[in-house]
Tab-separated table of C-alpha atoms and ligand atoms in Angstrom:
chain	number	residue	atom	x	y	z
A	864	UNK	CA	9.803	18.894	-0.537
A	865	UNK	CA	12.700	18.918	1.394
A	866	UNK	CA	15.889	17.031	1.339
A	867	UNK	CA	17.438	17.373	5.127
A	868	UNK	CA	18.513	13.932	6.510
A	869	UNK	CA	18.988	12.354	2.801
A	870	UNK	CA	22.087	10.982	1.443
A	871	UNK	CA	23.302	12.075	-1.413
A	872	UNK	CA	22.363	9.100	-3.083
A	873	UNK	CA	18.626	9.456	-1.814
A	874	UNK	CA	19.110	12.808	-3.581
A	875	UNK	CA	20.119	11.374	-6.953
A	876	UNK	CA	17.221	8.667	-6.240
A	877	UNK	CA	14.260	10.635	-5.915
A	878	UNK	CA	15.683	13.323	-8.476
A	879	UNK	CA	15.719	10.035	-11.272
A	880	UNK	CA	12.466	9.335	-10.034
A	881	UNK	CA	10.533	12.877	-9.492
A	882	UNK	CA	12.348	12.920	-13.717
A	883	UNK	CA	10.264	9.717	-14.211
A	884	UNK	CA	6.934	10.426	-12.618
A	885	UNK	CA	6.249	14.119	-14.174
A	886	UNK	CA	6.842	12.420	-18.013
A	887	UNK	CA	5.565	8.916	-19.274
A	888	UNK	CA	4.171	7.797	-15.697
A	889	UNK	CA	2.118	11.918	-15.780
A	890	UNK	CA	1.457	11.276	-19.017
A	891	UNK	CA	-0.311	7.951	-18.565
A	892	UNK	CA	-2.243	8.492	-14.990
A	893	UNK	CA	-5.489	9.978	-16.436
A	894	UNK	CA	-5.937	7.090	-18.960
A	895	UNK	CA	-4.912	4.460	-16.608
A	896	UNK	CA	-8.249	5.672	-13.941
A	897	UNK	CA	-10.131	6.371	-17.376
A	898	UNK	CA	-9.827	2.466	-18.628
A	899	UNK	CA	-9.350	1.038	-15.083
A	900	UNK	CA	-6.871	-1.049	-17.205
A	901	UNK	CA	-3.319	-2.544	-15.241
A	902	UNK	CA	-0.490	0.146	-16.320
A	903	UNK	CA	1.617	-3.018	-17.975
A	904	UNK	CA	3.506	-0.284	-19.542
A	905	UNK	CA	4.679	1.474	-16.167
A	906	UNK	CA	5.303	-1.714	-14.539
A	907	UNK	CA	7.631	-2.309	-17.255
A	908	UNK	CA	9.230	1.099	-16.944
A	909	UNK	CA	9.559	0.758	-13.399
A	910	UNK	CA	11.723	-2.559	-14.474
A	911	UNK	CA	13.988	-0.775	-16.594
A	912	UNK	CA	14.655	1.529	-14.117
A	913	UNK	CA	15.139	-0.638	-11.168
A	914	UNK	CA	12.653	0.302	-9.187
A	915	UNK	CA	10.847	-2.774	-8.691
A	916	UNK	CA	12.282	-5.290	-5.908
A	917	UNK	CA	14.574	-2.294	-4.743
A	918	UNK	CA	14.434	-3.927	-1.786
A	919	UNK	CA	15.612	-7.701	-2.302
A	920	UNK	CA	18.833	-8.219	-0.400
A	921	UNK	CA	21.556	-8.290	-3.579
A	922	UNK	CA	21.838	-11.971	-3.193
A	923	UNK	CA	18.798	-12.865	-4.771
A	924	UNK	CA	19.244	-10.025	-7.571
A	925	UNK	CA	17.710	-7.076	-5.849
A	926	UNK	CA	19.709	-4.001	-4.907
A	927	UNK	CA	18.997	-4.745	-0.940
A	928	UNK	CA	17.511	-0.559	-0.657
A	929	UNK	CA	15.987	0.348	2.878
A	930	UNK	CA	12.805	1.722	3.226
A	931	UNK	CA	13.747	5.224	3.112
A	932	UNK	CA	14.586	4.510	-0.331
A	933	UNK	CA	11.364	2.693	-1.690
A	934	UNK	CA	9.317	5.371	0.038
A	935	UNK	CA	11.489	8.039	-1.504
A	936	UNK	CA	10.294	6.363	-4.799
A	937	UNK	CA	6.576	5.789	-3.846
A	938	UNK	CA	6.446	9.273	-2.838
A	939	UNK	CA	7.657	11.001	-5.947
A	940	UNK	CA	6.036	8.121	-8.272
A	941	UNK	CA	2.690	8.818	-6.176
A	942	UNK	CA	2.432	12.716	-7.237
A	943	UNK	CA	2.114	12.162	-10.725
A	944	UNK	CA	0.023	8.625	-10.682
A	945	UNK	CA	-0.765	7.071	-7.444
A	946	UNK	CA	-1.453	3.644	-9.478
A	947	UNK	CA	1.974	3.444	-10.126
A	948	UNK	CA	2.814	4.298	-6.392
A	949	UNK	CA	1.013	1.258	-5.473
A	950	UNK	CA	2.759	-0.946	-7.396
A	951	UNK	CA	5.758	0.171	-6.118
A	952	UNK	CA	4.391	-0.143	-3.090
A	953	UNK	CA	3.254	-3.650	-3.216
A	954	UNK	CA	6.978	-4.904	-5.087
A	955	UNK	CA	8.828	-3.611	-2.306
A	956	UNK	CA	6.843	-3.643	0.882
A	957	UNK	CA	4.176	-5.776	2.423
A	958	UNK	CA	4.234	-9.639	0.663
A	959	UNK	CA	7.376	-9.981	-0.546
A	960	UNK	CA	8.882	-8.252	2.569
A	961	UNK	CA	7.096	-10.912	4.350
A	962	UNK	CA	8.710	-13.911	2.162
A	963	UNK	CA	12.124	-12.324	1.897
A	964	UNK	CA	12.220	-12.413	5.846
A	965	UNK	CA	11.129	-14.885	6.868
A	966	UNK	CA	10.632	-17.545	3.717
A	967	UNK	CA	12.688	-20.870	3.236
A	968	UNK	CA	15.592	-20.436	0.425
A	969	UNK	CA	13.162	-21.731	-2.590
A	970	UNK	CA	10.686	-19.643	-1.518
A	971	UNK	CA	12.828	-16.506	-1.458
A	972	UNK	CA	14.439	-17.424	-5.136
A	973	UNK	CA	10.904	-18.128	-6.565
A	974	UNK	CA	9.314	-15.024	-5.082
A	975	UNK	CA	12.592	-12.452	-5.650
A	976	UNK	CA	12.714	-13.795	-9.587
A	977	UNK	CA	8.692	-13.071	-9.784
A	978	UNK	CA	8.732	-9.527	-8.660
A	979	UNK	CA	12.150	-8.748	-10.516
A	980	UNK	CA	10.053	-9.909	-13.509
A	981	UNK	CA	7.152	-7.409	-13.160
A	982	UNK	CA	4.642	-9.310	-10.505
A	983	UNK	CA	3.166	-7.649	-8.025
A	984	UNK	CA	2.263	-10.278	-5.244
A	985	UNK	CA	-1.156	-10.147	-4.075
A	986	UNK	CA	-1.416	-10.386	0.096
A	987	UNK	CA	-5.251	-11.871	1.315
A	988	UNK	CA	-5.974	-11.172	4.628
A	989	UNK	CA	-9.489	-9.644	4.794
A	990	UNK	CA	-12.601	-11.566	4.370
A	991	UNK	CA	-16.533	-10.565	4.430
A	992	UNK	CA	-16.394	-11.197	8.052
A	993	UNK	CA	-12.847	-10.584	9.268
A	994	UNK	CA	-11.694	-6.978	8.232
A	995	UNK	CA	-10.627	-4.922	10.991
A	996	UNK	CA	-10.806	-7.725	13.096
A	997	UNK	CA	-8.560	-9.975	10.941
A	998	UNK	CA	-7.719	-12.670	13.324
A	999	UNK	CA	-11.483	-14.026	12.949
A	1000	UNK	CA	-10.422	-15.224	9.929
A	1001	UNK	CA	-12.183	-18.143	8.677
A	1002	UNK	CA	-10.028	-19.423	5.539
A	1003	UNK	CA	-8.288	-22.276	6.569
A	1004	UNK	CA	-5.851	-24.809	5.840
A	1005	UNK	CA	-6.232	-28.397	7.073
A	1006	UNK	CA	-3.372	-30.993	6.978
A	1007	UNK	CA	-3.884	-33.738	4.873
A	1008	UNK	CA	-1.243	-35.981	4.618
A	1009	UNK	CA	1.518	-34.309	3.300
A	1010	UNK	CA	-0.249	-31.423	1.953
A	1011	UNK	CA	-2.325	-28.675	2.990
A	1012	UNK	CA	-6.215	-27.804	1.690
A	1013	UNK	CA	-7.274	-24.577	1.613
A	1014	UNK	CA	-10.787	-23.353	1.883
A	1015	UNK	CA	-12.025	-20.265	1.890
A	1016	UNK	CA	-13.097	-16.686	0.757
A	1017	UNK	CA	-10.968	-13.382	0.727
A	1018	UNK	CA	-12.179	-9.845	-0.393
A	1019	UNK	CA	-10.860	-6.604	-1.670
A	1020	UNK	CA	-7.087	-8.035	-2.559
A	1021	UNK	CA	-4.999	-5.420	-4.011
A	1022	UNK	CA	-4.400	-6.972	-7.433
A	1023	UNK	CA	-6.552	-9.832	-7.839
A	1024	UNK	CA	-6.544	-10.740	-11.581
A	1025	UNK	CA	-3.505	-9.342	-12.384
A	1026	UNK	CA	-0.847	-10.824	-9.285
A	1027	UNK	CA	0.334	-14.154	-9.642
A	1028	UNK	CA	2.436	-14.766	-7.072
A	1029	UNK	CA	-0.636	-14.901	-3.865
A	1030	UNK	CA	0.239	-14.588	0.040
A	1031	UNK	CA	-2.453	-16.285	1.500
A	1032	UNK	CA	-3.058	-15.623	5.367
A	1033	UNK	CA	-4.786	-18.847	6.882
A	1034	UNK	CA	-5.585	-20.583	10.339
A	1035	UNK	CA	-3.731	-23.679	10.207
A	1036	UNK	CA	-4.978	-27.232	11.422
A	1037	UNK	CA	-3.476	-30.209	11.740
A	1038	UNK	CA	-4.893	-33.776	11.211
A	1039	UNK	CA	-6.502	-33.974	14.016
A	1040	UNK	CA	-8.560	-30.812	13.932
A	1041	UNK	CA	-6.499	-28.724	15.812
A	1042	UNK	CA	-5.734	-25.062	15.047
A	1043	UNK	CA	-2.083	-24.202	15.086
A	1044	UNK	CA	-2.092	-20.508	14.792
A	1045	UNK	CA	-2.363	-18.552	11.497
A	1046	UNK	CA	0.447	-18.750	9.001
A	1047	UNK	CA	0.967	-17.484	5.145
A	1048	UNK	CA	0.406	-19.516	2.233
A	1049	UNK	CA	1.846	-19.094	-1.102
A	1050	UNK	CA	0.069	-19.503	-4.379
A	1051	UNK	CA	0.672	-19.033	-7.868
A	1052	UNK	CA	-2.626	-17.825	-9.582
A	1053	UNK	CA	-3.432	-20.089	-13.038
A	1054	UNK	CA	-0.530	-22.666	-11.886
A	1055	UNK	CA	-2.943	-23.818	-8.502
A	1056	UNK	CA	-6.138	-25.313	-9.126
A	1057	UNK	CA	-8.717	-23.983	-6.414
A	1058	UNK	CA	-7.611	-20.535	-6.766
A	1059	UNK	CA	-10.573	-18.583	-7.896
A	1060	UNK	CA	-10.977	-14.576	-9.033
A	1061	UNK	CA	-14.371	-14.654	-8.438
A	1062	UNK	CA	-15.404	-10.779	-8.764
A	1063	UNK	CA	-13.466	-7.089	-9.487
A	1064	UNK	CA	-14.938	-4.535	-7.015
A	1065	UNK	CA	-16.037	-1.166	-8.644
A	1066	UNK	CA	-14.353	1.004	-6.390
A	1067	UNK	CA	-14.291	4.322	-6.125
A	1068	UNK	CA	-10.801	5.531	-7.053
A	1069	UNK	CA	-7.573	3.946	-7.671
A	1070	UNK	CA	-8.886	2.030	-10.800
A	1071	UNK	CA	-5.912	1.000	-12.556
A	1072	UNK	CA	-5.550	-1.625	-10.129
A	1073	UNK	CA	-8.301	-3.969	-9.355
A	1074	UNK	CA	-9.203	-5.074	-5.996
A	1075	UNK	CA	-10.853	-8.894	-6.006
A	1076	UNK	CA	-12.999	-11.243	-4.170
A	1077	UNK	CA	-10.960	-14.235	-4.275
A	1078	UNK	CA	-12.363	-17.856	-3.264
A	1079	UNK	CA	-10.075	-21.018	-2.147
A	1080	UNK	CA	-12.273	-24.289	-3.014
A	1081	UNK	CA	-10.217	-27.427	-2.255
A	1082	UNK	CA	-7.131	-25.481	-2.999
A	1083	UNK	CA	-4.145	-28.242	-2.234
A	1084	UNK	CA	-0.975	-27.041	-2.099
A	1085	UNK	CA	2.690	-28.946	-0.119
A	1086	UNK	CA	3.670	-28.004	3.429
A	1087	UNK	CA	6.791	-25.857	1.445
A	1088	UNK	CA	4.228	-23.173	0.311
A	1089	UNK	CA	3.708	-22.236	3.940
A	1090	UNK	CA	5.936	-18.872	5.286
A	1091	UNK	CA	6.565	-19.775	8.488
A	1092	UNK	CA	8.171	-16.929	10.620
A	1093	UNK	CA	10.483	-17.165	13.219
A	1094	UNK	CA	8.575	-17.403	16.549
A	1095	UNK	CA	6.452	-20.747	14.540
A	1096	UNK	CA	2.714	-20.665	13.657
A	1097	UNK	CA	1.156	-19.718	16.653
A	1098	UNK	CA	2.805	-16.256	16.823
A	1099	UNK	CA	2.576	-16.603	12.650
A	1100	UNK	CA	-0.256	-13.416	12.564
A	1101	UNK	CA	2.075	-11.257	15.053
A	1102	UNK	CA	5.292	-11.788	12.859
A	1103	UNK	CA	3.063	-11.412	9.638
A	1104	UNK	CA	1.569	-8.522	10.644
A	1105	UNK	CA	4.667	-7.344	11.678
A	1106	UNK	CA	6.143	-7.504	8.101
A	1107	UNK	CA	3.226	-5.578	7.265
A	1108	UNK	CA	4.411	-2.840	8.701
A	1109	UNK	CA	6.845	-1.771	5.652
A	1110	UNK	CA	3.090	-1.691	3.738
A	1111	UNK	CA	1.383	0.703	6.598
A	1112	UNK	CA	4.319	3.304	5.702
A	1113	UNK	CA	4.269	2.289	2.052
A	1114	UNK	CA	0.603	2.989	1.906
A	1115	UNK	CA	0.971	6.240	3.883
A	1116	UNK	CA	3.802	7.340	1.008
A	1117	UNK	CA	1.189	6.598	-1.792
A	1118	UNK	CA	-1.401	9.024	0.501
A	1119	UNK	CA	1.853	11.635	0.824
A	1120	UNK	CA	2.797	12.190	-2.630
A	1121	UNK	CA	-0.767	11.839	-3.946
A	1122	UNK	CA	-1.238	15.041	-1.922
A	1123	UNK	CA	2.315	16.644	-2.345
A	1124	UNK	CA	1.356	16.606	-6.149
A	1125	UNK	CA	-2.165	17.862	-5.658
A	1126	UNK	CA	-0.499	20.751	-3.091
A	1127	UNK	CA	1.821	21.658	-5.890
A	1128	UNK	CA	-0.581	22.086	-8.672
A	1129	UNK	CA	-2.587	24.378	-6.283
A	1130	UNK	CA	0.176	26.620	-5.307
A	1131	UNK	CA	0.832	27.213	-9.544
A	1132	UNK	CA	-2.760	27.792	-9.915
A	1133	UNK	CA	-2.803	30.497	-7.339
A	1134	UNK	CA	-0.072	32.727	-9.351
A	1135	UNK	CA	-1.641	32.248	-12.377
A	1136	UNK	CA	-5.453	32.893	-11.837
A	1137	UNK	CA	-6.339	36.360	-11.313
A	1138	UNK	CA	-9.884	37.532	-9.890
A	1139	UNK	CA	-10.264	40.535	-8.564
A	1140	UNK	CA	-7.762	41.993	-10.599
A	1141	UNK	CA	-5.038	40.217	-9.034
A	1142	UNK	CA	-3.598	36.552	-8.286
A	1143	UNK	CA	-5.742	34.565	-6.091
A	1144	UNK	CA	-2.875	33.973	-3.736
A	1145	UNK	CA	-2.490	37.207	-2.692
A	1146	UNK	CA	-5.898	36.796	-0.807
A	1147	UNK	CA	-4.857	36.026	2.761
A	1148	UNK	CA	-7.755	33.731	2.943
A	1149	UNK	CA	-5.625	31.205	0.424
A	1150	UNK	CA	-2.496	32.312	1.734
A	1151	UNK	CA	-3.536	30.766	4.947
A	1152	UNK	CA	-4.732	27.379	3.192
A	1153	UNK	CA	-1.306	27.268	1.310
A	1154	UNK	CA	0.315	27.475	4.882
A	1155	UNK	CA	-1.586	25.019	6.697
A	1156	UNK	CA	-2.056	22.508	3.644
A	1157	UNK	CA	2.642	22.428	3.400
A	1158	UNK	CA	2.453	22.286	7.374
A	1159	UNK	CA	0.480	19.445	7.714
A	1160	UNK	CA	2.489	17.789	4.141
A	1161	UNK	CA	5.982	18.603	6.123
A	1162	UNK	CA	4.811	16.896	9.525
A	1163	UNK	CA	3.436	14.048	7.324
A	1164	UNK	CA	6.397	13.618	5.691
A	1165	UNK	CA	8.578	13.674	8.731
A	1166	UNK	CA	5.880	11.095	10.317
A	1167	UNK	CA	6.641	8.946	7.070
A	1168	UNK	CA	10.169	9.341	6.864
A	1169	UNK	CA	10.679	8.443	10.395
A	1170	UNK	CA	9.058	5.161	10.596
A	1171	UNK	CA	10.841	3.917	7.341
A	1172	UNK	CA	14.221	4.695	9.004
A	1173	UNK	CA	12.922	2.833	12.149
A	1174	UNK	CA	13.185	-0.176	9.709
A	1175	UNK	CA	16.300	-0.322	8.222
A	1176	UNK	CA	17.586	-4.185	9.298
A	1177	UNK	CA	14.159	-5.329	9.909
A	1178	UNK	CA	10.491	-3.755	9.728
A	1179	UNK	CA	9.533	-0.255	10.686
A	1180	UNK	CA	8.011	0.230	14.231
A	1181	UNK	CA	4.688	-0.399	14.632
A	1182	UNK	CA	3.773	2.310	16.622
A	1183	UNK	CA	5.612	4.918	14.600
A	1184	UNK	CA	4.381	3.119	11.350
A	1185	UNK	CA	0.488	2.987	12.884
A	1186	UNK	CA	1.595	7.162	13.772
A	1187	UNK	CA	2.672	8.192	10.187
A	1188	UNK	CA	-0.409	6.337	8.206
A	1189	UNK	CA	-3.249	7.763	10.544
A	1190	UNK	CA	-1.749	11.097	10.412
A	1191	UNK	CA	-0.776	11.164	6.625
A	1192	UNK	CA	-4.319	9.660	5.461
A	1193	UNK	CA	-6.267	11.841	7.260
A	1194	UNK	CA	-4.264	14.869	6.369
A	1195	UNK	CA	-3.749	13.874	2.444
A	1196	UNK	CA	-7.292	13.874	2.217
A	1197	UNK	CA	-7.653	17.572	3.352
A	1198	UNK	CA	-5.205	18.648	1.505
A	1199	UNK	CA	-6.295	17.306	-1.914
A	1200	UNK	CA	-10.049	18.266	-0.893
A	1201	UNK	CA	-8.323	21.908	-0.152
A	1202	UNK	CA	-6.266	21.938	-3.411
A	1203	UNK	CA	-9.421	20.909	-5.328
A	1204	UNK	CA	-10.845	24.204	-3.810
A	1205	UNK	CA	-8.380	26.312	-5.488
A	1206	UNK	CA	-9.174	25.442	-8.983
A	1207	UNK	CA	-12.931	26.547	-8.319
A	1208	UNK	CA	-15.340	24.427	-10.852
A	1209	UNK	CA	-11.972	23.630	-13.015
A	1210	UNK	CA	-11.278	21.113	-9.737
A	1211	UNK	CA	-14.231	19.163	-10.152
A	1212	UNK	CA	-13.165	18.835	-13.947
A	1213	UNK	CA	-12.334	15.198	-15.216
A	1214	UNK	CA	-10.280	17.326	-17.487
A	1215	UNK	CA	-8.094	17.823	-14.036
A	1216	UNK	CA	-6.643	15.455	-11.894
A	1217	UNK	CA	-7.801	16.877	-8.847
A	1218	UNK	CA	-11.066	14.985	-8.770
A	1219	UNK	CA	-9.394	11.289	-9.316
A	1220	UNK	CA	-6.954	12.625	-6.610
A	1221	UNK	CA	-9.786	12.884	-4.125
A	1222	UNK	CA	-10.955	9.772	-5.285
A	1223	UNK	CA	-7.841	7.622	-5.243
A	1224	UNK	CA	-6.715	9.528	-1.321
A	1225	UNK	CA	-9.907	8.674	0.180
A	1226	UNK	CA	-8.609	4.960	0.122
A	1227	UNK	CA	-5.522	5.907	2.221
A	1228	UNK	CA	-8.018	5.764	5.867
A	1229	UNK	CA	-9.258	2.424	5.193
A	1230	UNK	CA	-7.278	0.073	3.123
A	1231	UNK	CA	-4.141	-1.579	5.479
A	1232	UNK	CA	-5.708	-1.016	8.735
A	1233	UNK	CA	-8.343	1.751	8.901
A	1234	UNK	CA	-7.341	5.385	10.919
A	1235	UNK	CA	-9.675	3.926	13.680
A	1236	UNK	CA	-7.926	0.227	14.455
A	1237	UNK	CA	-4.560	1.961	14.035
A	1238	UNK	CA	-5.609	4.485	16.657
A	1239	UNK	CA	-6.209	1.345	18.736
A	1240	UNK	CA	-2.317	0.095	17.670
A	1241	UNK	CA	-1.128	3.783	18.820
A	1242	UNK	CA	-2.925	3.262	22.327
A	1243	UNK	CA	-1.915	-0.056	22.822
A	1244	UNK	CA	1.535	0.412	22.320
A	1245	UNK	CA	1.277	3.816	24.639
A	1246	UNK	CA	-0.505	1.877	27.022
A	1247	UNK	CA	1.742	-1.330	26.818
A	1248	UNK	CA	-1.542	-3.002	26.740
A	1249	UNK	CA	-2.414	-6.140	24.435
A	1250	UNK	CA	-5.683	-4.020	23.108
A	1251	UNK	CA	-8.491	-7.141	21.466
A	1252	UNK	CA	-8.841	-4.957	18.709
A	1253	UNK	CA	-5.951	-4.099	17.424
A	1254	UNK	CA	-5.871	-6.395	13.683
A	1255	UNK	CA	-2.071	-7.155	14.768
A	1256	UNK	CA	-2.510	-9.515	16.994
A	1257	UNK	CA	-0.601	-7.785	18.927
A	1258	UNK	CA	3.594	-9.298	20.068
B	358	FAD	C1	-8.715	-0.144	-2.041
B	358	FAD	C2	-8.537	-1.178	-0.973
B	358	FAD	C3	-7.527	-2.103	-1.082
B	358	FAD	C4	-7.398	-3.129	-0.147
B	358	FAD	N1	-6.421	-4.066	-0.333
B	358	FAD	C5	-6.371	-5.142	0.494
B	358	FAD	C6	-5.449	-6.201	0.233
B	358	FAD	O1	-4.666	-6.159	-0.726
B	358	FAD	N2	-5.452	-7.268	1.060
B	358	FAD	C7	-6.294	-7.353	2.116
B	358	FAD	O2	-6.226	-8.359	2.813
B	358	FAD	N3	-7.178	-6.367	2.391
B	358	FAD	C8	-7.248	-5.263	1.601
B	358	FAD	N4	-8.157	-4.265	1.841
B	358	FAD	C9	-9.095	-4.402	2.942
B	358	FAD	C10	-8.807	-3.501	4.121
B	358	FAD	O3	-7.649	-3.896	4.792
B	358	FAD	C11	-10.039	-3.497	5.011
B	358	FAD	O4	-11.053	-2.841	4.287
B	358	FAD	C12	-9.838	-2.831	6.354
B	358	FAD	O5	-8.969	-3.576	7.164
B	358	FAD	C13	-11.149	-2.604	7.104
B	358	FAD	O6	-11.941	-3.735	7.117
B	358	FAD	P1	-13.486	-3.628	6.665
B	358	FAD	O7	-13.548	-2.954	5.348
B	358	FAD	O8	-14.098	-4.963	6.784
B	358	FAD	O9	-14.155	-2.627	7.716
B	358	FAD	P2	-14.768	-3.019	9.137
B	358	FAD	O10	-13.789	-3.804	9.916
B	358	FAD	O11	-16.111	-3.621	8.901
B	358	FAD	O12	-14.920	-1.604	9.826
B	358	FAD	C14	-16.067	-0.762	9.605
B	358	FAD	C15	-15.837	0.527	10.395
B	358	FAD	O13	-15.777	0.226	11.798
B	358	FAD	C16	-14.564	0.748	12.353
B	358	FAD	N5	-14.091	-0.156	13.414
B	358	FAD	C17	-13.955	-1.499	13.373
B	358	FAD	N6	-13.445	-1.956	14.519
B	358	FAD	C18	-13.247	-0.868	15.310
B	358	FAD	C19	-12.737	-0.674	16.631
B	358	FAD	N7	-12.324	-1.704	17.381
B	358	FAD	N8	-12.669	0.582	17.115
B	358	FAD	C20	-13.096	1.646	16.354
B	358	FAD	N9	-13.588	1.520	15.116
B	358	FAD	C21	-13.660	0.282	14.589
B	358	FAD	C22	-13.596	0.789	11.169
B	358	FAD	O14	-12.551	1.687	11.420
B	358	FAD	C23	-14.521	1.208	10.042
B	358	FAD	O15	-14.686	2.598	10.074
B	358	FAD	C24	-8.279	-3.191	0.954
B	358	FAD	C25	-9.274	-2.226	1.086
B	358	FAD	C26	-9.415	-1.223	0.154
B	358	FAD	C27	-10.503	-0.196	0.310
């Protein structure tokens, strides 16, 4: 796609990457949705080539990249194996964004040196009862003492199983009962007792990466595991929330280059299948389809690109983050579904990737705020309004 607006180093960036993502992460993306197994492999590939924990600040061993950069990454990675996306995602963005902002020192050091090694941290905000509507969460974490016990259940975490490293949203109490606000626990699966993977959801696409119901029984843990952001606990979901921001647009990225690569394959088909004596592309019916389907991949992009660079020195913008993922879900999904189309009954091969691209996009208007709530983030901020149902709990 194109390049305006990128440094020359961006250049060189996505150029190593696009290099990576069409061989051994191409090569791999079938198999990985095939055996729903964790791609150790890529993780460890996407070590070696420094793309993990891009953006850690240099101090703690990262390379302190802007957005702009991990989503040039995600996007390219994304095309070829939108598994692999995620992870890059989810060691850039979202938790450890969260921790790296606003953690104590230890908690920085501990959670920089986990992702540099290969973890992808797990963030558990929804429950069966608090999805869009987050801020009914009912996990909590009473004070006892001098530690905190956590209680609880959370569903559908990105990971669960295979993260160790666990950002835990929770409403906070103190010893007397009362609730503080809702702040961010950190937990180290297999190293904190009470920390249970109790089920792997069979989900429709994106298999190589399960998604977990996770329960908190008596889970104790000291007061230095909470994230406390700047503004204190009881605007704790607001500034959380607002870290998760860098996610939205890291999540749109995956949706992007999921259907950049799906786009791409369709336009090569179209030269080389002939019917009627000729290629199908010279039917204007297709040529049409081929226009729309790069118009609405260039305005998604832009959408995309924007919001990361409304980040750089803190988080992307809410509003243009909440902007770029409705708009990029909703058209990644018609654009694989049209791309499909082009291959005829080939497309709804297994022996394609088409099909597990329509199944691994359709995530992209649900998971991280569904096109619906975000709509509600788009008005509110329009309206300057504090909307109830928003998930952001909104300034
Ligand atoms: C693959 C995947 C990965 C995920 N990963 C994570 C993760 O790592 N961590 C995590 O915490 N969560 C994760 N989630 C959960 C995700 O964030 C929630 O599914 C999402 O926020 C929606 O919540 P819900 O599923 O309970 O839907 P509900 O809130 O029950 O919504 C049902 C429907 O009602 C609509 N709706 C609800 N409220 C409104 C409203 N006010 N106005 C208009 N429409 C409304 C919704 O848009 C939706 O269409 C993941 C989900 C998926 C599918």
């Amino acid at each position: 796609m194109n390049t305006a607006g990128l440094s020359p180093d961006q250049i060189k960036l996505q150029a190593r990457v696009r290099e990576v993502a069409a061989g051994p992460v191409a090569k791999r993306a079938a198999e990985v949705d095939r055996t729903e197994q964790y791609p150790w492999d890529n993780v460890e590939l996407l070590k070696n080539e420094k793309l993990l924990g891009m953006t850690i600040p240099t101090q703690y061993g990262g390379q302190g990249k802007g957005w702009l950069d991990a989503v040039l990454t995600i996007e390219a990675l994304s095309a070829s194996c939108s598994v692999t996306g995620r992870i890059a995602v989810e060691t850039n963005m979202g938790a450890i964004s969260a921790v790296m902002a606003y953690g104590s020192e230890e908690q920085k050091k501990m959670a920089a040196d986990m992702v540099l090694a290969g973890d992808k941290p797990a963030i558990c905000i929804t429950e069966p009862d608090a999805g869009s509507d987050a801020n009914g969460m009912t996990t909590r974490a009473d004070k006892k003492g001098n530690r905190y016990v956590i209680n609880g259940r959370k569903h559908w975490i990105t990971g669960g199983g295979v993260s160790r490293l666990h950002l835990i949203f929770a409403k906070v109490y103190d010893e007397q009962g009362n609730e503080e606000g809702i702040g961010g626990f950190l937990a180290i699966r297999d190293e904190t007792k009470g920390l249970k993977i109790t089920k792997r959801e069979p989900t429709m696409g994106l298999r190589g990466i399960p998604e977990a119901v996770i329960d908190f029984e008596d889970m104790d843990v000291p007061p230095s595991s909470l994230v406390i952001p700047p503004r204190g606990l009881k605007k704790g979901f607001a500034d959380l929330m607002n870290a998760y921001n860098s996610q939205r647009v890291g999540a749109a990225t995956v949706a992007l280059g999921i259907a950049e690569g799906a786009y791409q394959l369709a336009l090569d088909w179209s030269e080389k299948r002939h019917q009627f004596g000729r290629p199908i592309n010279e039917f204007q019916g297709l040529q049409w389809k081929l226009a729309d389907m790069s118009i609405k991949l260039s305005a998604a992009q832009a959408l995309v690109y924007n919001a990361a660079r409304s980040g750089e020195g803190g988080f992307p913008d809410m509003l243009l983050a909440a902007q770029a993922k409705v708009f990029t879900s909703e058209s990644a999904i018609q654009v694989v579904n049209d791309a499909l189309q082009f291959f005829g009954a080939r497309g709804y091969s297994r022996e394609l990737p088409l099909e597990r691209m329509a199944r691994d996009v359709r995530m992209f208007t649900i998971g991280g705020g569904t096109a619906e709530v975000l709509r509600n983030v788009v008005a509110g901020a329009l309206l300057k309004k504090k909307l109830p149902q928003t998930r952001d709990g909104w300034k």
